Tab-separated table of C-alpha atoms in Angstrom:
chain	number	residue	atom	x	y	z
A	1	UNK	CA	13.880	7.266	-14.956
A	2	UNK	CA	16.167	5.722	-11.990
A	3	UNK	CA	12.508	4.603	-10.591
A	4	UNK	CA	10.981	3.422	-13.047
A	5	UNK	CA	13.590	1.068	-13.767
A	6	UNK	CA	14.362	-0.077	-9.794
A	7	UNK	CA	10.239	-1.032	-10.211
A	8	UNK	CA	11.325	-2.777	-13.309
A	9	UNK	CA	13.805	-4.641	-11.815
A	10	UNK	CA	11.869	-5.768	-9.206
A	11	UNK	CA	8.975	-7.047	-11.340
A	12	UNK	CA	9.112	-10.692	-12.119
A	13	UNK	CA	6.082	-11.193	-13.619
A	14	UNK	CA	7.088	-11.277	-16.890
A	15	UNK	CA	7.786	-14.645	-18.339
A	16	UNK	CA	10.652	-15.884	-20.910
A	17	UNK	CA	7.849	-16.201	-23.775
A	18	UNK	CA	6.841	-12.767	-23.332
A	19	UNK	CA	10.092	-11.224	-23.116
A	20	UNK	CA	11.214	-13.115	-26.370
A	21	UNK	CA	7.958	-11.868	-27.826
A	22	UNK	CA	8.527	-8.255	-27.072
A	23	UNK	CA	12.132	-8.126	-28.336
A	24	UNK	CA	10.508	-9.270	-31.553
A	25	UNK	CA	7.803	-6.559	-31.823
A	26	UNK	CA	10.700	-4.199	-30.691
A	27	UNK	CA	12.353	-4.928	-34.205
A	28	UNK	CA	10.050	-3.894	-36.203
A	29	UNK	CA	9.146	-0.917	-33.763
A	30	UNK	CA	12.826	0.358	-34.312
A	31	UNK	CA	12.474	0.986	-38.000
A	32	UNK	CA	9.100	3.650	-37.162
A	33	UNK	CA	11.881	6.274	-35.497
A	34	UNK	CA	11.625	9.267	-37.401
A	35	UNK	CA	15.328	10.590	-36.206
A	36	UNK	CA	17.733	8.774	-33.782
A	37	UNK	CA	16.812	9.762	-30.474
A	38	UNK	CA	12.772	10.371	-31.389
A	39	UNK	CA	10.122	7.907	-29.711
A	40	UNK	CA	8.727	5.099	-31.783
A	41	UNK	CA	5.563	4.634	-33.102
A	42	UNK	CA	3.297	2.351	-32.596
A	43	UNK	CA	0.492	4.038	-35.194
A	44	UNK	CA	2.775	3.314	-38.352
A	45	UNK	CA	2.322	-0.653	-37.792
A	46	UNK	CA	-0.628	-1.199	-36.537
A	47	UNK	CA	-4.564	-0.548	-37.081
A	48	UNK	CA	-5.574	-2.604	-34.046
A	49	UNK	CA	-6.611	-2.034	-30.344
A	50	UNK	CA	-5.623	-5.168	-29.173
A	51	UNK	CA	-2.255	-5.003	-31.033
A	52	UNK	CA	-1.471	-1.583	-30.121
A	53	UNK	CA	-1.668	-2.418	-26.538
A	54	UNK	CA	0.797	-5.556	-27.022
A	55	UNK	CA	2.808	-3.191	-29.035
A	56	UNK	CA	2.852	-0.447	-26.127
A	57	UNK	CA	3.406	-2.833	-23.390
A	58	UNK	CA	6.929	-3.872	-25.183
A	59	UNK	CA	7.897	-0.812	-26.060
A	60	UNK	CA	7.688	0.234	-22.318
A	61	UNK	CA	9.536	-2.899	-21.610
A	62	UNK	CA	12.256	-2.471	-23.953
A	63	UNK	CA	12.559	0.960	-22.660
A	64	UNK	CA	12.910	0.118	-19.195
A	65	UNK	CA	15.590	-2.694	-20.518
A	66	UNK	CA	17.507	0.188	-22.635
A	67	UNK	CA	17.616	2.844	-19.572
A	68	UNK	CA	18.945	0.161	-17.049
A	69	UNK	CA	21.749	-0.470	-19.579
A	70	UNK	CA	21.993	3.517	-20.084
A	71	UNK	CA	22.017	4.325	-16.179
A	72	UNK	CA	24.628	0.870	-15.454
A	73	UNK	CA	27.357	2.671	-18.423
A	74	UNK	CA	26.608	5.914	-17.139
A	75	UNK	CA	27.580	5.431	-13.966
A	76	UNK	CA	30.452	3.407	-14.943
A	77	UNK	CA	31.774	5.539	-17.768
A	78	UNK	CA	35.499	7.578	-17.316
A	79	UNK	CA	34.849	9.811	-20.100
A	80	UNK	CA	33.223	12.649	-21.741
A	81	UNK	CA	32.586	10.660	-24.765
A	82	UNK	CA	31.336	7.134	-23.113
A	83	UNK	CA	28.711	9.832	-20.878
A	84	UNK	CA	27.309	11.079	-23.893
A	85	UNK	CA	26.890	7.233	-25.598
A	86	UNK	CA	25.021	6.716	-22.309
A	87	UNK	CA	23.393	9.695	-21.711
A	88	UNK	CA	21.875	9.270	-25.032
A	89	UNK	CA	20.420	5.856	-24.601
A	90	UNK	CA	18.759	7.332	-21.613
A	91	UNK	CA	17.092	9.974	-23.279
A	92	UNK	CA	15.411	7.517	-26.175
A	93	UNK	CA	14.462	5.348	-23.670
A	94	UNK	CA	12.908	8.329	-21.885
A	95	UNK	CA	11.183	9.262	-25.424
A	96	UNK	CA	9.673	6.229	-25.509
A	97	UNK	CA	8.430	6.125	-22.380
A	98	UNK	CA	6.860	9.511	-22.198
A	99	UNK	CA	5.517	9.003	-25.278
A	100	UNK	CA	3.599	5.663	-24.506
A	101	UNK	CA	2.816	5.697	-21.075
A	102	UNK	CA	0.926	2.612	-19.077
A	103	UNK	CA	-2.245	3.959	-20.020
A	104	UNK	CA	-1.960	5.798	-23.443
A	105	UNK	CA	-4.437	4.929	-25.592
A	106	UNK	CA	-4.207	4.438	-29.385
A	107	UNK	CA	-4.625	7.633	-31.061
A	108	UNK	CA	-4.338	9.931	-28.104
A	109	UNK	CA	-0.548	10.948	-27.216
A	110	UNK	CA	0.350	11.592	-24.001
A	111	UNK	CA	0.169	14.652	-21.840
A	112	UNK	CA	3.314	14.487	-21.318
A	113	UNK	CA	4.527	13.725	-25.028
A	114	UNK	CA	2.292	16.408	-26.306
A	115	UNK	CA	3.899	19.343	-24.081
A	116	UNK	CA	7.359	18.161	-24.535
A	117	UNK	CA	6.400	18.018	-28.374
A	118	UNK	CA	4.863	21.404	-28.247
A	119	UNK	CA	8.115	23.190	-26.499
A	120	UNK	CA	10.203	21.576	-28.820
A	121	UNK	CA	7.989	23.163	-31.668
A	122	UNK	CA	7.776	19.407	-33.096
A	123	UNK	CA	4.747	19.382	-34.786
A	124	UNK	CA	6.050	16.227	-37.219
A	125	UNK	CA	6.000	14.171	-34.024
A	126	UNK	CA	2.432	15.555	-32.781
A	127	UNK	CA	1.106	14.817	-36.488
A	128	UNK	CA	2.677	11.125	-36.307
A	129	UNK	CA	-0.144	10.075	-33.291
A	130	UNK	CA	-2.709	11.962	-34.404
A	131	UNK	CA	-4.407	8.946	-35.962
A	132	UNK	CA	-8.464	9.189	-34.882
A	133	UNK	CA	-8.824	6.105	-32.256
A	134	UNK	CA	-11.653	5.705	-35.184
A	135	UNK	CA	-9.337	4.088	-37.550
A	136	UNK	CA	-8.034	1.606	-34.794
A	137	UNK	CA	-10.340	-1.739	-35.110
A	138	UNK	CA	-10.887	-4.288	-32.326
A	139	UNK	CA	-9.822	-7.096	-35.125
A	140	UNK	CA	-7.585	-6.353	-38.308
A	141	UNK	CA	-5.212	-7.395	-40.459
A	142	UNK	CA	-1.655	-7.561	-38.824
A	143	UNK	CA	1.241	-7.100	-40.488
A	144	UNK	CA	1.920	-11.030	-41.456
A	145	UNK	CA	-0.198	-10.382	-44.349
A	146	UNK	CA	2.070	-7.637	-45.808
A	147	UNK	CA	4.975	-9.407	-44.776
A	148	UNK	CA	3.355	-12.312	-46.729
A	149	UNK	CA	2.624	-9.603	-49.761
A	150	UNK	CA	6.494	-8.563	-49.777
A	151	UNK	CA	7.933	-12.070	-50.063
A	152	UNK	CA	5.943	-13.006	-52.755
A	153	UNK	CA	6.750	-10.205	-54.837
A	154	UNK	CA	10.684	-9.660	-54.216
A	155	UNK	CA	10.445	-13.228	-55.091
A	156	UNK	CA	10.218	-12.458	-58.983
A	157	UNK	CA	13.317	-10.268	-58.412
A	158	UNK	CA	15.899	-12.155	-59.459
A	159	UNK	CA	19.153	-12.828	-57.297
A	160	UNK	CA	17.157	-10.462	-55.084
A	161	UNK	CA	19.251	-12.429	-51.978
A	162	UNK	CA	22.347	-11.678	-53.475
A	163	UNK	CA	21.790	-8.567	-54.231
A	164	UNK	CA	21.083	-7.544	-50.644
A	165	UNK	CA	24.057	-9.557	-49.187
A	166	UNK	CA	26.507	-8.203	-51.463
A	167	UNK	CA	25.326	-4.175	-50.686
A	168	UNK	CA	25.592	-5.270	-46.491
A	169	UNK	CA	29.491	-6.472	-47.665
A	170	UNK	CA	30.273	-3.605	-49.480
A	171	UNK	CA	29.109	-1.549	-46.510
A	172	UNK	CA	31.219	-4.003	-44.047
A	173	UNK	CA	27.519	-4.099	-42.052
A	174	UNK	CA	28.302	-5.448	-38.456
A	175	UNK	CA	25.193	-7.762	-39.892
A	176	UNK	CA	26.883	-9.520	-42.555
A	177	UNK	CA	26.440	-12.922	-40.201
A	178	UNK	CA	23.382	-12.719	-39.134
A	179	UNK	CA	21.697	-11.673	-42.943
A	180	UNK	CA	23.753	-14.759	-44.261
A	181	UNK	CA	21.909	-17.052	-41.520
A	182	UNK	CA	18.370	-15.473	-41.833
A	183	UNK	CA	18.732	-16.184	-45.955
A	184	UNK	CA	19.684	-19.721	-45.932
A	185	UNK	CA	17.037	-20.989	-43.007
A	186	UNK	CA	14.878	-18.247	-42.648
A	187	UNK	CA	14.847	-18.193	-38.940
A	188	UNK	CA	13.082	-15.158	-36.914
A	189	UNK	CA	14.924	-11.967	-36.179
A	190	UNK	CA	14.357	-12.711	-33.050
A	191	UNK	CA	16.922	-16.148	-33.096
A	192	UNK	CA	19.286	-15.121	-35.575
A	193	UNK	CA	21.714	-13.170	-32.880
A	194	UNK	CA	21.809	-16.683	-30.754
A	195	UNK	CA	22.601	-19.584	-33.711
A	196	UNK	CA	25.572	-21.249	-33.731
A	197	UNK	CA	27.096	-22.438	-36.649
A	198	UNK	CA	29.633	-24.983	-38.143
A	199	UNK	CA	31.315	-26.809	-40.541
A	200	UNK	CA	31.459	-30.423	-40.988
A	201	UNK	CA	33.101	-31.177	-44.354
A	202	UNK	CA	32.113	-28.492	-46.836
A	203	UNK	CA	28.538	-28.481	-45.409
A	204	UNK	CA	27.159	-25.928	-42.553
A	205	UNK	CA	25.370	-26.842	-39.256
A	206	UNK	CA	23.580	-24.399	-38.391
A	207	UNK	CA	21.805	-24.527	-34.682
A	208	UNK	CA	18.942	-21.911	-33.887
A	209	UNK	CA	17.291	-21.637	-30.097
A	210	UNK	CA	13.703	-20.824	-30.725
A	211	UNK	CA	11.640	-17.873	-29.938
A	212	UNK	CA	7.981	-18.506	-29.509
A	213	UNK	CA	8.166	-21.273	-27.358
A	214	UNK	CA	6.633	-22.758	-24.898
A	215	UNK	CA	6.097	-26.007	-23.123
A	216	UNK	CA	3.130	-26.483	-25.973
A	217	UNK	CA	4.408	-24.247	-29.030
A	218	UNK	CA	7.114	-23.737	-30.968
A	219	UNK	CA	10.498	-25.871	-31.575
A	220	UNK	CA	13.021	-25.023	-28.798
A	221	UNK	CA	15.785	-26.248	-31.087
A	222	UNK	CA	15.994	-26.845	-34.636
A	223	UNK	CA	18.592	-27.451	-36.968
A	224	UNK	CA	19.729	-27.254	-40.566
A	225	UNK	CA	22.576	-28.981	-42.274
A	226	UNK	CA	23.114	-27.440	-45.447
A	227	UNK	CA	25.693	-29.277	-47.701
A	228	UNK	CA	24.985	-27.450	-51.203
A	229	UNK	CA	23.709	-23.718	-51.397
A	230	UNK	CA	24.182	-21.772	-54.698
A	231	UNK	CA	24.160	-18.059	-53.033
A	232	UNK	CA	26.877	-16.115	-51.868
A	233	UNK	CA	25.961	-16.561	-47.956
A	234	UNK	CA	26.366	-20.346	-48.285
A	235	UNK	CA	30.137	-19.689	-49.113
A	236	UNK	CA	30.451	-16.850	-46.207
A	237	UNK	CA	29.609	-18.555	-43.515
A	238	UNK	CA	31.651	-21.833	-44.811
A	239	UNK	CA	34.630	-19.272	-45.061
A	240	UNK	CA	33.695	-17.777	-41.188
A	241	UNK	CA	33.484	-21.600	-39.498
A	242	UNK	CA	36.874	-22.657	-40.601
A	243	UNK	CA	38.459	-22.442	-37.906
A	244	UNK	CA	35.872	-23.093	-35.496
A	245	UNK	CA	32.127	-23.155	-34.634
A	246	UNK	CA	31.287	-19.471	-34.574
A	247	UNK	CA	28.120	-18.291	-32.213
A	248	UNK	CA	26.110	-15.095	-33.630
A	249	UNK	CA	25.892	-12.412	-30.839
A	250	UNK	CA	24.741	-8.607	-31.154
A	251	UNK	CA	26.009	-5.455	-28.795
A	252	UNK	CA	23.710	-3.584	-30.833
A	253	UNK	CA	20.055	-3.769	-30.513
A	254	UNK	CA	18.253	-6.375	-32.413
A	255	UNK	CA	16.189	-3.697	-34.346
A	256	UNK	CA	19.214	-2.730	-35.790
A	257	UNK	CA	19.569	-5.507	-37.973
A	258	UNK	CA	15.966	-4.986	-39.055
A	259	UNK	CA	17.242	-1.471	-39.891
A	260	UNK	CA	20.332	-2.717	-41.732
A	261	UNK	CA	18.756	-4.853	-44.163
A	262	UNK	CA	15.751	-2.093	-45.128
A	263	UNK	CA	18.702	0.250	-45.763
A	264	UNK	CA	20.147	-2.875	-48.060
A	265	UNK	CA	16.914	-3.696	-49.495
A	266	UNK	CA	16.487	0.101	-50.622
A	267	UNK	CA	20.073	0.440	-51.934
A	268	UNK	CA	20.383	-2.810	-53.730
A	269	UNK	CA	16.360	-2.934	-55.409
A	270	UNK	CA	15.342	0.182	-55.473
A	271	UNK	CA	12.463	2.776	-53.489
A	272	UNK	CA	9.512	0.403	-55.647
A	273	UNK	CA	10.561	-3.026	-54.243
A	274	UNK	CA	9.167	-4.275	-51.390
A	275	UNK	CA	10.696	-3.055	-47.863
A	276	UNK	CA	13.203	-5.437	-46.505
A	277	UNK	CA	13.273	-7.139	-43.232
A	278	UNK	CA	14.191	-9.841	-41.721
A	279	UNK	CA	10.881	-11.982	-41.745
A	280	UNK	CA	10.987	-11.441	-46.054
A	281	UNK	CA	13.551	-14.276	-45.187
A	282	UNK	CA	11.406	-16.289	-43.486
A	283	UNK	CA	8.428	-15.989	-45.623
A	284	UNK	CA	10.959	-16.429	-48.552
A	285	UNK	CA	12.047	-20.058	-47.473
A	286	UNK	CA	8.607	-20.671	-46.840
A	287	UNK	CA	7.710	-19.784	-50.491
A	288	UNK	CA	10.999	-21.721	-52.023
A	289	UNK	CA	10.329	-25.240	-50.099
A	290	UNK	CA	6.105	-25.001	-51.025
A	291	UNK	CA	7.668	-24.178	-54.682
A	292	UNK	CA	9.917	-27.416	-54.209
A	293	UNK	CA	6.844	-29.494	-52.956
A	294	UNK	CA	8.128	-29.787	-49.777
A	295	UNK	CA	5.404	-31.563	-46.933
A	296	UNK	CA	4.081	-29.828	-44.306
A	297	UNK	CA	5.898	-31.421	-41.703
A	298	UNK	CA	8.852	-30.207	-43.453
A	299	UNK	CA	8.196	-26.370	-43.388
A	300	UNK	CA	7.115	-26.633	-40.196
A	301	UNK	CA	9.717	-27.646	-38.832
A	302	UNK	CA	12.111	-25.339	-40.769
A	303	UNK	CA	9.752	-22.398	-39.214
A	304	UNK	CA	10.483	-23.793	-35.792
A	305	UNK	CA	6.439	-24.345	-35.715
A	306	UNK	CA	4.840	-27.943	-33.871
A	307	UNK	CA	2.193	-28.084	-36.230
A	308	UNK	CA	1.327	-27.498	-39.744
A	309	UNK	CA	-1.670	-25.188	-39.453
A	310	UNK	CA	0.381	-21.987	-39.031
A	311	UNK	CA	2.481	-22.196	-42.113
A	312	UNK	CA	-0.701	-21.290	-43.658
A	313	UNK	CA	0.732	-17.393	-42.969
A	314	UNK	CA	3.777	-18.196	-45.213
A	315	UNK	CA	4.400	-17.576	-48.506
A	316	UNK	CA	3.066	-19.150	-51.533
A	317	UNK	CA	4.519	-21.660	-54.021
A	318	UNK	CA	6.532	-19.079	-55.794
A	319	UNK	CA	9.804	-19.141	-56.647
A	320	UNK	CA	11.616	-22.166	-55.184
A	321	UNK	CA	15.764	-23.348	-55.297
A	322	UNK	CA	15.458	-26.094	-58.078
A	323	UNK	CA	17.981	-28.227	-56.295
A	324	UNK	CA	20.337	-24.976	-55.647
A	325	UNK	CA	19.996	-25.569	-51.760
A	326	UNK	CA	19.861	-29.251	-50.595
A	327	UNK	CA	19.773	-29.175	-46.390
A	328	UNK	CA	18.609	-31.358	-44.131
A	329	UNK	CA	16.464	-30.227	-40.738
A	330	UNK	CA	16.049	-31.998	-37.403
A	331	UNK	CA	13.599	-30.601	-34.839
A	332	UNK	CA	13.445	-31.426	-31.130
A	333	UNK	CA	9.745	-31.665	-31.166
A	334	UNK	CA	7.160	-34.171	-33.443
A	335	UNK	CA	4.991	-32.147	-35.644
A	336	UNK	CA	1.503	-32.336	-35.210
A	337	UNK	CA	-1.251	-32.941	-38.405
A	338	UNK	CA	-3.026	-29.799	-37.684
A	339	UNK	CA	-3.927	-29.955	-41.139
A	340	UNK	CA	-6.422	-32.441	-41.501
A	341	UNK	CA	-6.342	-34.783	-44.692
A	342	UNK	CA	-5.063	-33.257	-47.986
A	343	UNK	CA	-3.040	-32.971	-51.079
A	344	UNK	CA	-0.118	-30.250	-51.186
A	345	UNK	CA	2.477	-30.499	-53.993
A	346	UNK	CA	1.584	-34.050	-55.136
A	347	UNK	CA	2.228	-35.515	-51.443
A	348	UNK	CA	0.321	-37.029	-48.992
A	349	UNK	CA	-1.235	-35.436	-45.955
A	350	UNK	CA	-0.966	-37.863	-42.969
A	351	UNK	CA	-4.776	-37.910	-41.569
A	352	UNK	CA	-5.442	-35.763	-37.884
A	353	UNK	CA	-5.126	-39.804	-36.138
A	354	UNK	CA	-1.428	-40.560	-37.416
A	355	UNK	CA	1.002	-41.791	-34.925
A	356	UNK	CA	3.177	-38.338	-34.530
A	357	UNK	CA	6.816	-38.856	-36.075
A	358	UNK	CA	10.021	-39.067	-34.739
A	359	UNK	CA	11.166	-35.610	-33.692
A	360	UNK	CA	14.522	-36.161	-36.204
A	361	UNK	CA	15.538	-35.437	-39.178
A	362	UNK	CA	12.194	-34.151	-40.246
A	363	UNK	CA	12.896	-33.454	-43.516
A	364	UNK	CA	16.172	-34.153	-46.082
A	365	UNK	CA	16.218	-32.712	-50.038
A	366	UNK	CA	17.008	-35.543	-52.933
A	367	UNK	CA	20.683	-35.519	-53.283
A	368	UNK	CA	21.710	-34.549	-49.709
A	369	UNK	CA	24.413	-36.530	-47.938
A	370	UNK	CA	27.278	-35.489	-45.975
């Protein structure tokens, strides 16, 4: 394991896109582990080639991430107790790498995974990757359009937000923050451990780095100011920036809150509603500001997209906040017409020839002042 992270180390190859791309698909990876400890798997969210690969190069990434920390506290540790914490990030990060290594193919475990398996008499984790490489296609659906399938129906749960928030406070989850952040601006779980947030007045400010960025995609900063929210996160995070701007940050792994919130979701709805995570969120924002016959430009730019085409992924017109949320967002970057000419909610689609707008204050809801 000490080599394979020293080669790790020394391989620079991978860019800041990717690496925010792979902690992203580690998230939802996290939630697959059958026990703590126990590999993830790739097989329960995917039935693609092409994504499975994508999926097994980050998990071998975040691996190789997990065991550098692991080796760094183990070698630095003074006790019995902080060995152990260490030792046993080591040995996931081993799992996973055995498990998926730079050549497994979907379908077809490892060598090594299935004779570690077999002495360990662990025929629940041999059954797990057992999946014929038949059932893999070269194209597929992906898992947007179940995401998409959750949000709109927890949407016609109602107070399904609260709900969720109030069972992570009753727990005292270590994600309390980050949920609250996710529900009012539905950024990715990927962001939500880097926003920063404040109060001006009685009205949050609430700045989120992008992930999925590059010098052509994405918005590398966007921000909401929310000066009216009905739900109990809105009144949180005023409460938490009282004193001071407050910047989300995470010792734990960013999976984790992924894990926290499908715990929530269970507890608080019940086994037959949808399975929380943090993207239901995002898809749910998208779904409240179509509902609210907000433009394209708009929900683009809340999505931390450049253009208008991809919101296309995101939620229908279900639900929306009937004036219970009135924000404003400014994104660093114009927003593209990627649309073509249209009609959505009753407003204008600029044509695919409009002068691009002013990357500021892209969009503000009737009634909002500060």
């Amino acid at each position: 394991l000490s080599e394979q992270v020293k080669a790790h180390k020394k391989d620079k190859n991978t860019s800041a896109e990717t690496k925010s791309k792979y902690a992203q698909i580690v998230m939802t990876l996290e939630a697959t582990r059958s026990r703590p400890g126990e590999p993830v798997q790739i097989e329960k969210t995917t039935n693609s080639k092409n994504t499975f690969y994508v999926y097994r190069a980050a998990t071998r990434w975040a691996a190789l991430e997990r065991a550098a920390v692991g080796l760094k506290a183990y070698k630095k540790a003074d006790n019995d107790a902080d060995k152990k914490a260490a030792y046993q990030v080591m040995l996931t990060a081993a799992a996973d790498l055995v498990r998926y290594p730079a050549d497994a193919q979907p379908g077809l475990p490892s060598s090594g995974f299935v004779a570690a398996a077999k002495a360990l008499g662990d025929d629940v984790a041999l059954s797990a990757v057992a999946k014929p490489a038949s059932e893999f296609k070269k194209t597929g659906p992906t898992e947007k359009r179940d995401k998409l399938k959750d949000a709109n129906t927890i949407q016609k749960i109602d107070g399904w937000r609260a709900l969720i928030f109030s069972r992570l406070v009753d727990v005292n989850s270590p994600w309390i923050d980050h949920a609250a952040v996710a529900a009012l601006t539905g950024c990715r779980p990927a962001e939500v451990a880097s926003v920063r947030i404040e109060r001006i007045k009685n009205a949050l400010v609430i700045t989120i780095p992008g992930a999925k960025v590059s010098e052509t995609k994405g918005q590398p900063i966007r921000r909401f100011t929310i000066a009216k929210d009905a739900g109990p996160e809105f009144a949180h995070l005023l409460q938490r920036a009282k004193n001071g701007p407050l910047i989300l940050s995470s010792d734990s792994t960013a999976s984790a809150f992924s894990e926290a919130l499908k715990r929530a979701g269970k507890q608080a709805l019940g086994d037959k509603a949808p399975t929380m995570t943090g993207y239901i969120y995002r898809h749910a924002l998208a779904c409240d500001m179509k509902a609210d016959g907000a433009d394209r430009d708009s929900i683009a730019a809340a999505l931390g997209h450049a253009v208008t085409k991809t919101q296309s992924h995101y939620g229908r017109a279900t639900g929306g906040t009937k004036g219970a949320r009135v924000f404003q967002i400014e994104a660093e970057r114009p927003i593209k017409q990627t649309h073509g000419t249209g009609q959505h909610k009753g407003r204008d689609i600029a044509p695919t020839n409009a002068p691009e707008p002013a990357p500021v204050k892209v969009f503000t809801s009737p009634g909002f002042e500060l």
